[in-house]
Amino acid sequence: MKRSFKARLYLHVILIAIVVIGSNRLIAQYFLTDQLETRIHQEMGVALTTCSDHFENRDAFLSCFKAIEKGSLFSNISDFYVLCDGAKRADKSGVTPACETLLTNDDFWRSDAASSQGQLVLSHGLVGQQDWYAVRFQNRLQGPEIWLEGRQIDDLMLRVWALRDRNTIYVLPTILGTLLLLTLYLIHVMLRPITLIQNNMSKLTANTLDRSITLQAPFREFETLVQVFDDLRVRLNDSFTKARRFASDASHELRTPLTILRGNVERLIHDLPMGSDAQIRMRSMSDEVERLIEITEKLLLLSRADANSLIQDSTDVNLSDLLTQLIKDAHSFQSNLKITSVIAPNVIWRCDKTLVRQLVQNLYANAVHYNQSPGWVHFCLTRGEGCFELTIENPSKDIPVDLSERAFDRFYRGDASHTRQVDGLGLGLSICLEIAKLHMATLSLFVTEKQTVVATLSGPLSRPD
């Protein structure tokens, strides 16, 4: 079973989307964490600058800052600020245990992470085993300081990413649906140029290879493909032309010597003693010569059909009368077959009477040759809306499994083990198909469940009711 290009492309788009989303998450998480840490650190400076008058009262200080950053994500993290007053450092009165450790760490403010921003000093580093962020005034070394433990920022980041992941899960069906629609659109865009080229290619047949069609490459990437196809068309046309010419020339050149050979064989048969072995052998030779003549005539007809050079003399033919006469003659010569018919009257078909008679006789001969004993042949001619349908049905045995698909192949005669039991060349149905095409009709052959073979000819009525 062939794999679906659409499904394959959709899976690739899904994989690409997963890679893009995952990469974006990792990159965003890295840069956003750094930006968030910097922003929170700067907000600590804003809090110290704006609300330093309320530093002695923690609740008032936090209320002051939250009023400035009302509704901000950064105002909530101020609940974890550690407020330390450097003025109390000397006597350690009113200093909390946390501030006592932080205020005595002078190396923290002299590290490479310390930086000056206006009247503030911001620093970041380890105090003991913990990561801290801090801010204080440059000119007031014994003044107020704001400290924030790093793990509080990490916890905030985890909550932000958890919220984002939760939302991603909720919108995942929408993402997949959008990717599906985008994939279908992408496939349409990708295949549209190929479809245009395909539509132009499909107009070519074995009989129209000599006609140069307008095949424009929609994009420059397809110019090579179009050129390769056009070169292939030219080469195929040359090959078909040479093959047709060979079949036509060979058939035409063989007619004269075969006709002369047939005449000489007939004279020899007449001159030899009646019933002698030599006369019997000569009659066998005469049969093979007739067979060769028949082959050349049919090959010449097929080569003309391939070259669209069959001469057609179209007239209004009463197909009902033609079939009635054929069935009447068949009753006279086929006493071992039961021939039945249902013929609609006055079915008129504008066609070449000679070619159509050959078509019907070939179909009938095929039904007789591949019949069984006791057997039968049934003709049915019906009239439809603007068209007619002729079916010829007969029972058969040992029907090849590929008969319906290969019946019209040239020189096809079914199972090779049975071909010598039935006289024929395997060209009759091929000729019938070419005659039907010439008259804008269709011809098909299929095997029924009852092991009967049905040949169906459908064509347009000359004078539809």
Tab-separated table of C-alpha atoms in Angstrom:
chain	number	residue	atom	x	y	z
A	1	MET	CA	0.000	0.000	0.000
A	2	LYS	CA	1.388	3.379	-1.031
A	3	ARG	CA	2.121	5.881	1.696
A	4	SER	CA	0.199	9.147	1.728
A	5	PHE	CA	2.220	12.226	0.843
A	6	LYS	CA	-0.254	14.416	2.741
A	7	ALA	CA	0.055	12.319	5.913
A	8	ARG	CA	3.841	12.274	5.623
A	9	LEU	CA	4.004	16.038	5.174
A	10	TYR	CA	1.601	16.569	8.088
A	11	LEU	CA	3.796	14.444	10.384
A	12	HIS	CA	6.861	16.424	9.320
A	13	VAL	CA	5.040	19.695	10.016
A	14	ILE	CA	4.061	18.378	13.480
A	15	LEU	CA	7.675	17.402	14.206
A	16	ILE	CA	8.932	20.781	13.018
A	17	ALA	CA	6.312	22.527	15.171
A	18	ILE	CA	7.356	20.475	18.220
A	19	VAL	CA	11.012	21.349	17.626
A	20	VAL	CA	10.173	25.048	17.154
A	21	ILE	CA	7.951	25.187	20.253
A	22	GLY	CA	10.501	23.292	22.352
A	23	SER	CA	13.400	25.459	21.155
A	24	ASN	CA	11.366	28.600	21.710
A	25	ARG	CA	10.536	27.479	25.250
A	26	LEU	CA	14.156	26.781	26.122
A	27	ILE	CA	15.423	30.027	24.601
A	28	ALA	CA	12.606	32.064	26.111
A	29	GLN	CA	13.090	30.441	29.501
A	30	TYR	CA	16.789	31.286	29.474
A	31	PHE	CA	16.471	34.893	28.327
A	32	LEU	CA	13.228	35.633	30.155
A	33	THR	CA	14.663	34.401	33.454
A	34	ASP	CA	17.633	36.744	33.074
A	35	GLN	CA	15.368	39.642	32.091
A	36	LEU	CA	12.979	38.928	34.947
A	37	GLU	CA	15.808	38.878	37.486
A	38	THR	CA	17.097	42.218	36.172
A	39	ARG	CA	13.626	43.732	36.193
A	40	ILE	CA	12.891	42.583	39.769
A	41	HIS	CA	16.253	43.911	40.869
A	42	GLN	CA	15.464	47.300	39.317
A	43	GLU	CA	11.999	47.306	40.925
A	44	MET	CA	13.708	46.879	44.287
A	45	GLY	CA	15.577	50.114	43.541
A	46	VAL	CA	12.313	51.859	42.609
A	47	ALA	CA	10.773	50.688	45.868
A	48	LEU	CA	13.746	51.977	47.916
A	49	THR	CA	13.838	55.330	46.137
A	50	THR	CA	10.114	56.001	46.193
A	51	CYS	CA	9.079	54.594	49.533
A	52	SER	CA	12.178	55.097	51.706
A	53	ASP	CA	10.206	57.447	53.982
A	54	HIS	CA	8.063	54.480	55.092
A	55	PHE	CA	11.015	52.143	55.578
A	56	GLU	CA	10.577	51.936	59.345
A	57	ASN	CA	7.069	50.516	58.933
A	58	ARG	CA	7.134	47.393	56.716
A	59	ASP	CA	3.408	47.382	56.046
A	60	ALA	CA	3.398	51.044	55.085
A	61	PHE	CA	6.450	50.504	52.875
A	62	LEU	CA	4.856	47.599	51.024
A	63	SER	CA	1.561	49.447	50.653
A	64	CYS	CA	3.445	52.410	49.175
A	65	PHE	CA	5.250	50.232	46.614
A	66	LYS	CA	2.176	48.215	45.646
A	67	ALA	CA	0.253	51.419	45.086
A	68	ILE	CA	2.903	52.458	42.552
A	69	GLU	CA	3.013	49.019	40.820
A	70	LYS	CA	-0.691	48.340	41.158
A	71	GLY	CA	-1.632	45.038	39.462
A	72	SER	CA	1.967	44.349	38.484
A	73	LEU	CA	3.461	40.876	38.724
A	74	PHE	CA	6.503	42.427	40.434
A	75	SER	CA	4.514	44.052	43.220
A	76	ASN	CA	3.544	40.630	44.597
A	77	ILE	CA	7.113	39.513	45.065
A	78	SER	CA	7.681	42.510	47.352
A	79	ASP	CA	6.022	40.422	50.092
A	80	PHE	CA	9.312	38.516	50.272
A	81	TYR	CA	11.518	41.621	50.647
A	82	VAL	CA	13.895	41.605	53.621
A	83	LEU	CA	14.167	45.209	54.893
A	84	CYS	CA	17.382	45.947	56.745
A	85	ASP	CA	18.374	49.312	58.265
A	86	GLY	CA	22.120	49.863	58.196
A	87	ALA	CA	21.795	52.603	60.820
A	88	LYS	CA	21.106	49.916	63.449
A	89	ARG	CA	24.140	47.937	62.431
A	90	ALA	CA	26.407	49.327	65.202
A	91	ASP	CA	24.241	48.693	68.221
A	92	LYS	CA	22.334	45.772	66.587
A	93	SER	CA	19.215	47.022	68.255
A	94	GLY	CA	16.049	45.933	66.473
A	95	VAL	CA	18.017	43.975	63.875
A	96	THR	CA	16.477	40.671	62.833
A	97	PRO	CA	18.685	37.580	62.661
A	98	ALA	CA	18.465	37.579	58.851
A	99	CYS	CA	19.542	41.224	58.636
A	100	GLU	CA	22.333	40.668	61.147
A	101	THR	CA	23.965	38.235	58.717
A	102	LEU	CA	23.295	40.340	55.658
A	103	LEU	CA	24.481	43.676	57.122
A	104	THR	CA	27.822	42.282	58.186
A	105	ASN	CA	28.706	41.005	54.676
A	106	ASP	CA	30.677	43.940	53.228
A	107	ASP	CA	32.288	41.802	50.502
A	108	PHE	CA	28.837	41.379	48.913
A	109	TRP	CA	28.830	45.069	47.894
A	110	ARG	CA	32.404	44.978	46.562
A	111	SER	CA	31.917	41.970	44.255
A	112	ASP	CA	32.036	42.138	40.458
A	113	ALA	CA	28.235	41.761	40.368
A	114	ALA	CA	27.751	45.125	42.093
A	115	SER	CA	26.782	48.040	39.831
A	116	SER	CA	25.777	51.658	40.271
A	117	GLN	CA	22.557	53.038	38.829
A	118	GLY	CA	22.123	56.684	39.657
A	119	GLN	CA	22.081	57.083	43.429
A	120	LEU	CA	21.672	53.351	43.998
A	121	VAL	CA	23.997	50.377	44.233
A	122	LEU	CA	22.650	46.998	43.060
A	123	SER	CA	24.414	43.762	43.833
A	124	HIS	CA	23.851	40.059	43.429
A	125	GLY	CA	25.729	37.128	44.903
A	126	LEU	CA	26.024	34.491	47.589
A	127	VAL	CA	25.711	35.160	51.278
A	128	GLY	CA	26.606	31.983	53.019
A	129	GLN	CA	25.022	29.251	50.894
A	130	GLN	CA	22.122	31.329	49.624
A	131	ASP	CA	21.739	33.501	46.535
A	132	TRP	CA	20.620	37.091	47.285
A	133	TYR	CA	19.709	40.274	45.419
A	134	ALA	CA	20.146	43.604	47.232
A	135	VAL	CA	19.924	47.368	46.680
A	136	ARG	CA	20.988	50.409	48.769
A	137	PHE	CA	21.914	54.101	48.437
A	138	GLN	CA	25.461	54.935	47.336
A	139	ASN	CA	25.958	57.868	49.707
A	140	ARG	CA	24.262	56.283	52.690
A	141	LEU	CA	26.269	53.211	53.515
A	142	GLN	CA	24.549	52.987	56.875
A	143	GLY	CA	21.101	53.583	55.352
A	144	PRO	CA	18.225	51.296	54.417
A	145	GLU	CA	18.787	48.175	52.322
A	146	ILE	CA	16.348	45.861	50.514
A	147	TRP	CA	17.261	42.187	50.124
A	148	LEU	CA	15.501	39.430	48.192
A	149	GLU	CA	16.412	35.764	48.239
A	150	GLY	CA	17.076	34.305	44.745
A	151	ARG	CA	14.920	31.262	45.278
A	152	GLN	CA	11.865	33.538	45.481
A	153	ILE	CA	12.545	34.632	41.909
A	154	ASP	CA	13.040	30.995	40.901
A	155	ASP	CA	9.704	30.067	42.459
A	156	LEU	CA	8.033	32.902	40.577
A	157	MET	CA	9.551	31.670	37.327
A	158	LEU	CA	8.325	28.139	37.994
A	159	ARG	CA	4.795	29.428	38.533
A	160	VAL	CA	4.957	31.454	35.299
A	161	TRP	CA	6.160	28.462	33.261
A	162	ALA	CA	3.630	26.134	34.885
A	163	LEU	CA	0.871	28.544	33.866
A	164	ARG	CA	2.238	28.696	30.321
A	165	ASP	CA	2.488	24.887	30.056
A	166	ARG	CA	-1.055	24.506	31.357
A	167	ASN	CA	-2.362	26.925	28.753
A	168	THR	CA	-0.374	25.129	26.037
A	169	ILE	CA	-2.087	21.853	26.909
A	170	TYR	CA	-5.488	23.524	26.734
A	171	VAL	CA	-4.834	25.041	23.318
A	172	LEU	CA	-3.084	21.928	21.920
A	173	PRO	CA	-6.173	20.783	19.904
A	174	THR	CA	-6.350	24.250	18.370
A	175	ILE	CA	-2.641	24.092	17.547
A	176	LEU	CA	-3.004	20.667	15.907
A	177	GLY	CA	-6.083	21.766	13.964
A	178	THR	CA	-4.330	24.901	12.767
A	179	LEU	CA	-1.303	22.854	11.723
A	180	LEU	CA	-3.582	20.495	9.784
A	181	LEU	CA	-5.203	23.364	7.907
A	182	LEU	CA	-1.828	24.955	7.222
A	183	THR	CA	-0.495	21.607	5.985
A	184	LEU	CA	-3.438	21.166	3.609
A	185	TYR	CA	-2.910	24.672	2.306
A	186	LEU	CA	0.819	24.037	1.953
A	187	ILE	CA	0.161	20.816	0.029
A	188	HIS	CA	-2.254	22.671	-2.251
A	189	VAL	CA	0.349	25.334	-2.953
A	190	MET	CA	3.085	22.741	-3.526
A	191	LEU	CA	1.053	20.441	-5.761
A	192	ARG	CA	-0.723	23.098	-7.830
A	193	PRO	CA	2.187	23.564	-10.292
A	194	ILE	CA	2.560	19.792	-10.601
A	195	THR	CA	-1.191	19.448	-11.175
A	196	LEU	CA	-1.058	22.030	-13.967
A	197	ILE	CA	1.771	20.138	-15.656
A	198	GLN	CA	-0.058	16.843	-15.123
A	199	ASN	CA	-3.244	18.174	-16.729
A	200	ASN	CA	-1.294	19.232	-19.798
A	201	MET	CA	0.513	15.885	-19.959
A	202	SER	CA	-2.763	13.950	-19.727
A	203	LYS	CA	-3.924	15.527	-22.989
A	204	LEU	CA	-1.268	13.586	-24.888
A	205	THR	CA	-1.993	10.132	-26.309
A	206	ALA	CA	-0.138	7.821	-28.655
A	207	ASN	CA	-1.942	9.506	-31.548
A	208	THR	CA	-1.229	13.087	-30.472
A	209	LEU	CA	2.456	12.882	-29.576
A	210	ASP	CA	3.319	14.872	-32.685
A	211	ARG	CA	1.317	17.851	-31.457
A	212	SER	CA	3.310	20.298	-29.388
A	213	ILE	CA	1.135	21.408	-26.485
A	214	THR	CA	1.498	24.643	-24.578
A	215	LEU	CA	3.244	23.475	-21.435
A	216	GLN	CA	4.418	26.443	-19.400
A	217	ALA	CA	6.477	26.006	-16.252
A	218	PRO	CA	4.642	27.977	-13.520
A	219	PHE	CA	7.927	28.538	-11.676
A	220	ARG	CA	11.549	28.436	-12.775
A	221	GLU	CA	12.202	25.396	-10.572
A	222	PHE	CA	9.931	23.377	-12.909
A	223	GLU	CA	11.489	24.491	-16.201
A	224	THR	CA	13.872	21.520	-16.278
A	225	LEU	CA	10.996	19.086	-15.628
A	226	VAL	CA	8.947	20.587	-18.461
A	227	GLN	CA	11.909	20.471	-20.844
A	228	VAL	CA	12.643	16.841	-19.980
A	229	PHE	CA	8.999	15.946	-20.631
A	230	ASP	CA	8.936	17.721	-23.989
A	231	ASP	CA	12.142	15.973	-25.063
A	232	LEU	CA	10.608	12.655	-24.016
A	233	ARG	CA	7.480	13.452	-26.063
A	234	VAL	CA	9.595	14.061	-29.170
A	235	ARG	CA	11.528	10.825	-28.703
A	236	LEU	CA	8.349	8.833	-28.123
A	237	ASN	CA	6.751	10.341	-31.217
A	238	ASP	CA	9.772	9.362	-33.312
A	239	SER	CA	9.645	5.816	-31.939
A	240	PHE	CA	5.909	5.444	-32.583
A	241	THR	CA	6.265	6.864	-36.081
A	242	LYS	CA	9.061	4.428	-36.959
A	243	ALA	CA	7.103	1.483	-35.532
A	244	ARG	CA	3.955	2.420	-37.482
A	245	ARG	CA	5.889	2.971	-40.659
A	246	PHE	CA	7.637	-0.373	-40.283
A	247	ALA	CA	4.365	-2.268	-39.746
A	248	SER	CA	2.714	-0.503	-42.669
A	249	ASP	CA	5.671	-0.912	-45.026
A	250	ALA	CA	6.253	-4.525	-44.063
A	251	SER	CA	2.575	-5.411	-44.500
A	252	HIS	CA	2.388	-3.623	-47.833
A	253	GLU	CA	5.573	-5.207	-49.180
A	254	LEU	CA	4.506	-8.699	-48.121
A	255	ARG	CA	1.159	-8.587	-49.922
A	256	THR	CA	2.532	-8.977	-53.451
A	257	PRO	CA	4.900	-11.945	-52.882
A	258	LEU	CA	2.329	-13.693	-50.702
A	259	THR	CA	-0.342	-13.262	-53.375
A	260	ILE	CA	2.013	-14.696	-56.008
A	261	LEU	CA	2.901	-17.563	-53.670
A	262	ARG	CA	-0.778	-18.301	-53.068
A	263	GLY	CA	-1.439	-18.466	-56.836
A	264	ASN	CA	1.463	-20.843	-57.432
A	265	VAL	CA	0.390	-23.074	-54.534
A	266	GLU	CA	-3.170	-23.270	-55.866
A	267	ARG	CA	-1.888	-24.291	-59.322
A	268	LEU	CA	0.339	-26.954	-57.761
A	269	ILE	CA	-2.603	-28.325	-55.761
A	270	HIS	CA	-4.598	-28.564	-59.006
A	271	ASP	CA	-1.746	-30.321	-60.855
A	272	LEU	CA	-0.947	-32.876	-58.123
A	273	PRO	CA	-2.820	-36.238	-57.982
A	274	MET	CA	-6.042	-35.976	-55.990
A	275	GLY	CA	-5.614	-37.191	-52.408
A	276	SER	CA	-1.877	-37.744	-52.699
A	277	ASP	CA	0.466	-36.943	-49.801
A	278	ALA	CA	2.063	-34.176	-51.839
A	279	GLN	CA	-1.321	-32.558	-52.462
A	280	ILE	CA	-2.196	-32.752	-48.751
A	281	ARG	CA	1.106	-31.126	-47.807
A	282	MET	CA	0.534	-28.457	-50.463
A	283	ARG	CA	-2.964	-27.754	-49.080
A	284	SER	CA	-1.409	-27.333	-45.611
A	285	MET	CA	1.079	-24.909	-47.118
A	286	SER	CA	-1.777	-23.049	-48.803
A	287	ASP	CA	-3.533	-22.681	-45.441
A	288	GLU	CA	-0.397	-21.161	-43.897
A	289	VAL	CA	-0.030	-18.767	-46.831
A	290	GLU	CA	-3.639	-17.676	-46.348
A	291	ARG	CA	-2.868	-17.178	-42.687
A	292	LEU	CA	0.114	-14.964	-43.551
A	293	ILE	CA	-2.002	-12.930	-45.958
A	294	GLU	CA	-4.645	-12.458	-43.277
A	295	ILE	CA	-2.003	-11.326	-40.782
A	296	THR	CA	-0.539	-8.784	-43.198
A	297	GLU	CA	-3.998	-7.405	-44.042
A	298	LYS	CA	-4.886	-6.978	-40.382
A	299	LEU	CA	-1.518	-5.480	-39.483
A	300	LEU	CA	-1.893	-3.013	-42.339
A	301	LEU	CA	-5.349	-2.065	-41.060
A	302	LEU	CA	-4.038	-1.601	-37.505
A	303	SER	CA	-1.057	0.468	-38.669
A	304	ARG	CA	-3.426	2.749	-40.573
A	305	ALA	CA	-5.596	3.045	-37.470
A	306	ASP	CA	-2.539	3.955	-35.371
A	307	ALA	CA	-1.585	6.608	-37.894
A	308	ASN	CA	-5.165	7.982	-38.047
A	309	SER	CA	-5.227	7.264	-41.781
A	310	LEU	CA	-8.160	4.864	-41.982
A	311	ILE	CA	-10.423	5.918	-44.811
A	312	GLN	CA	-13.968	6.312	-43.518
A	313	ASP	CA	-17.004	6.509	-45.785
A	314	SER	CA	-19.763	7.425	-43.351
A	315	THR	CA	-23.422	6.830	-44.143
A	316	ASP	CA	-26.539	6.185	-42.100
A	317	VAL	CA	-26.514	2.411	-41.465
A	318	ASN	CA	-29.508	0.521	-40.151
A	319	LEU	CA	-27.732	-1.511	-37.504
A	320	SER	CA	-30.911	-3.486	-36.777
A	321	ASP	CA	-31.086	-4.769	-40.373
A	322	LEU	CA	-27.352	-5.508	-40.448
A	323	LEU	CA	-27.598	-7.655	-37.313
A	324	THR	CA	-30.773	-9.372	-38.510
A	325	GLN	CA	-29.046	-10.424	-41.735
A	326	LEU	CA	-25.961	-11.619	-39.832
A	327	ILE	CA	-28.100	-13.723	-37.487
A	328	LYS	CA	-30.010	-15.183	-40.444
A	329	ASP	CA	-26.746	-16.250	-42.091
A	330	ALA	CA	-25.474	-17.599	-38.779
A	331	HIS	CA	-28.507	-19.898	-38.499
A	332	SER	CA	-27.572	-21.391	-41.846
A	333	PHE	CA	-23.925	-22.118	-41.042
A	334	GLN	CA	-23.891	-22.744	-37.267
A	335	SER	CA	-26.253	-25.657	-36.750
A	336	ASN	CA	-24.441	-26.764	-33.567
A	337	LEU	CA	-25.009	-23.411	-31.795
A	338	LYS	CA	-28.253	-21.940	-30.544
A	339	ILE	CA	-28.422	-18.329	-31.685
A	340	THR	CA	-30.965	-16.014	-30.041
A	341	SER	CA	-31.511	-12.298	-30.328
A	342	VAL	CA	-33.446	-9.286	-29.083
A	343	ILE	CA	-33.089	-6.566	-31.729
A	344	ALA	CA	-34.657	-3.125	-31.374
A	345	PRO	CA	-35.946	-1.929	-34.761
A	346	ASN	CA	-34.591	1.008	-36.787
A	347	VAL	CA	-31.405	1.659	-34.825
A	348	ILE	CA	-29.552	4.053	-37.143
A	349	TRP	CA	-25.819	4.629	-36.741
A	350	ARG	CA	-23.826	6.979	-38.932
A	351	CYS	CA	-20.712	4.944	-39.697
A	352	ASP	CA	-18.638	3.225	-42.351
A	353	LYS	CA	-20.755	0.216	-43.245
A	354	THR	CA	-17.827	-1.942	-44.365
A	355	LEU	CA	-15.819	-1.325	-41.198
A	356	VAL	CA	-18.820	-1.800	-38.915
A	357	ARG	CA	-19.758	-5.042	-40.652
A	358	GLN	CA	-16.192	-6.230	-40.049
A	359	LEU	CA	-16.469	-5.155	-36.384
A	360	VAL	CA	-19.707	-7.086	-35.806
A	361	GLN	CA	-18.485	-10.154	-37.709
A	362	ASN	CA	-15.257	-10.192	-35.659
A	363	LEU	CA	-17.220	-10.044	-32.406
A	364	TYR	CA	-19.501	-12.842	-33.630
A	365	ALA	CA	-16.528	-14.956	-34.809
A	366	ASN	CA	-14.874	-14.506	-31.440
A	367	ALA	CA	-18.082	-15.680	-29.699
A	368	VAL	CA	-18.215	-18.754	-31.947
A	369	HIS	CA	-14.536	-19.686	-31.620
A	370	TYR	CA	-14.498	-19.429	-27.842
A	371	ASN	CA	-17.816	-21.195	-27.258
A	372	GLN	CA	-18.538	-24.624	-25.800
A	373	SER	CA	-20.585	-27.569	-26.907
A	374	PRO	CA	-23.531	-27.464	-26.748
A	375	GLY	CA	-23.315	-23.700	-26.843
A	376	TRP	CA	-25.212	-20.570	-27.696
A	377	VAL	CA	-24.778	-16.958	-28.740
A	378	HIS	CA	-27.178	-14.207	-27.704
A	379	PHE	CA	-27.445	-10.819	-29.481
A	380	CYS	CA	-29.129	-7.875	-27.775
A	381	LEU	CA	-29.512	-4.448	-29.404
A	382	THR	CA	-31.216	-1.742	-27.329
A	383	ARG	CA	-31.903	1.924	-27.892
A	384	GLY	CA	-31.195	4.515	-25.188
A	385	GLU	CA	-31.395	8.291	-24.980
A	386	GLY	CA	-29.331	9.389	-27.952
A	387	CYS	CA	-27.299	6.164	-28.022
A	388	PHE	CA	-27.507	2.429	-28.623
A	389	GLU	CA	-25.970	-0.600	-26.960
A	390	LEU	CA	-25.139	-3.912	-28.589
A	391	THR	CA	-24.163	-6.927	-26.489
A	392	ILE	CA	-23.017	-10.329	-27.749
A	393	GLU	CA	-22.889	-12.984	-25.045
A	394	ASN	CA	-21.634	-16.564	-25.166
A	395	PRO	CA	-20.660	-19.251	-22.651
A	396	SER	CA	-17.041	-20.394	-22.468
A	397	LYS	CA	-14.770	-22.587	-20.410
A	398	ASP	CA	-11.223	-22.199	-19.117
A	399	ILE	CA	-11.595	-18.415	-19.279
A	400	PRO	CA	-8.262	-16.677	-18.553
A	401	VAL	CA	-8.322	-14.586	-15.388
A	402	ASP	CA	-6.887	-11.581	-17.262
A	403	LEU	CA	-9.303	-11.730	-20.183
A	404	SER	CA	-11.213	-8.549	-19.265
A	405	GLU	CA	-7.976	-6.542	-18.949
A	406	ARG	CA	-6.042	-7.928	-21.931
A	407	ALA	CA	-8.736	-8.981	-24.417
A	408	PHE	CA	-7.921	-6.060	-26.755
A	409	ASP	CA	-4.133	-6.513	-26.634
A	410	ARG	CA	-2.684	-7.408	-30.018
A	411	PHE	CA	-1.825	-11.094	-30.489
A	412	TYR	CA	-3.375	-11.933	-27.104
A	413	ARG	CA	-5.157	-15.294	-27.228
A	414	GLY	CA	-5.533	-16.246	-23.583
A	415	ASP	CA	-3.884	-19.302	-22.080
A	416	ALA	CA	-1.003	-20.388	-24.327
A	417	SER	CA	-1.872	-24.070	-23.724
A	418	HIS	CA	-5.232	-23.592	-25.483
A	419	THR	CA	-4.268	-21.255	-28.318
A	420	ARG	CA	-3.658	-24.052	-30.841
A	421	GLN	CA	-7.140	-25.433	-30.257
A	422	VAL	CA	-8.784	-22.246	-31.558
A	423	ASP	CA	-8.121	-20.748	-34.957
A	424	GLY	CA	-7.241	-17.071	-34.818
A	425	LEU	CA	-4.488	-14.490	-34.687
A	426	GLY	CA	-5.333	-12.464	-31.599
A	427	LEU	CA	-5.879	-9.350	-33.743
A	428	GLY	CA	-9.655	-9.419	-34.272
A	429	LEU	CA	-10.653	-7.666	-31.045
A	430	SER	CA	-7.841	-5.117	-31.469
A	431	ILE	CA	-9.263	-4.229	-34.886
A	432	CYS	CA	-12.767	-4.016	-33.386
A	433	LEU	CA	-11.526	-1.559	-30.751
A	434	GLU	CA	-9.843	0.674	-33.360
A	435	ILE	CA	-12.993	0.692	-35.508
A	436	ALA	CA	-15.108	1.580	-32.465
A	437	LYS	CA	-12.756	4.463	-31.566
A	438	LEU	CA	-12.899	5.720	-35.152
A	439	HIS	CA	-16.691	5.968	-34.849
A	440	MET	CA	-16.645	7.632	-31.383
A	441	ALA	CA	-17.996	4.448	-29.810
A	442	THR	CA	-16.845	2.362	-26.842
A	443	LEU	CA	-16.153	-1.368	-26.770
A	444	SER	CA	-15.650	-3.495	-23.672
A	445	LEU	CA	-15.522	-7.151	-22.747
A	446	PHE	CA	-16.094	-8.735	-19.367
A	447	VAL	CA	-16.722	-12.142	-17.784
A	448	THR	CA	-19.902	-12.737	-15.776
A	449	GLU	CA	-20.301	-14.888	-12.683
A	450	LYS	CA	-22.042	-17.494	-14.863
A	451	GLN	CA	-18.818	-17.966	-16.860
A	452	THR	CA	-20.134	-16.202	-19.911
A	453	VAL	CA	-18.267	-13.606	-21.948
A	454	VAL	CA	-20.116	-10.386	-22.843
A	455	ALA	CA	-18.856	-7.972	-25.512
A	456	THR	CA	-20.565	-4.564	-25.316
A	457	LEU	CA	-20.549	-1.923	-28.061
A	458	SER	CA	-22.029	1.523	-27.305
A	459	GLY	CA	-22.301	4.382	-29.770
A	460	PRO	CA	-24.323	7.495	-30.662
A	461	LEU	CA	-27.533	7.250	-32.627
A	462	SER	CA	-27.651	9.031	-35.971
A	463	ARG	CA	-31.262	10.041	-35.446
A	464	PRO	CA	-32.047	9.888	-31.737
A	465	ASP	CA	-35.714	9.680	-30.790
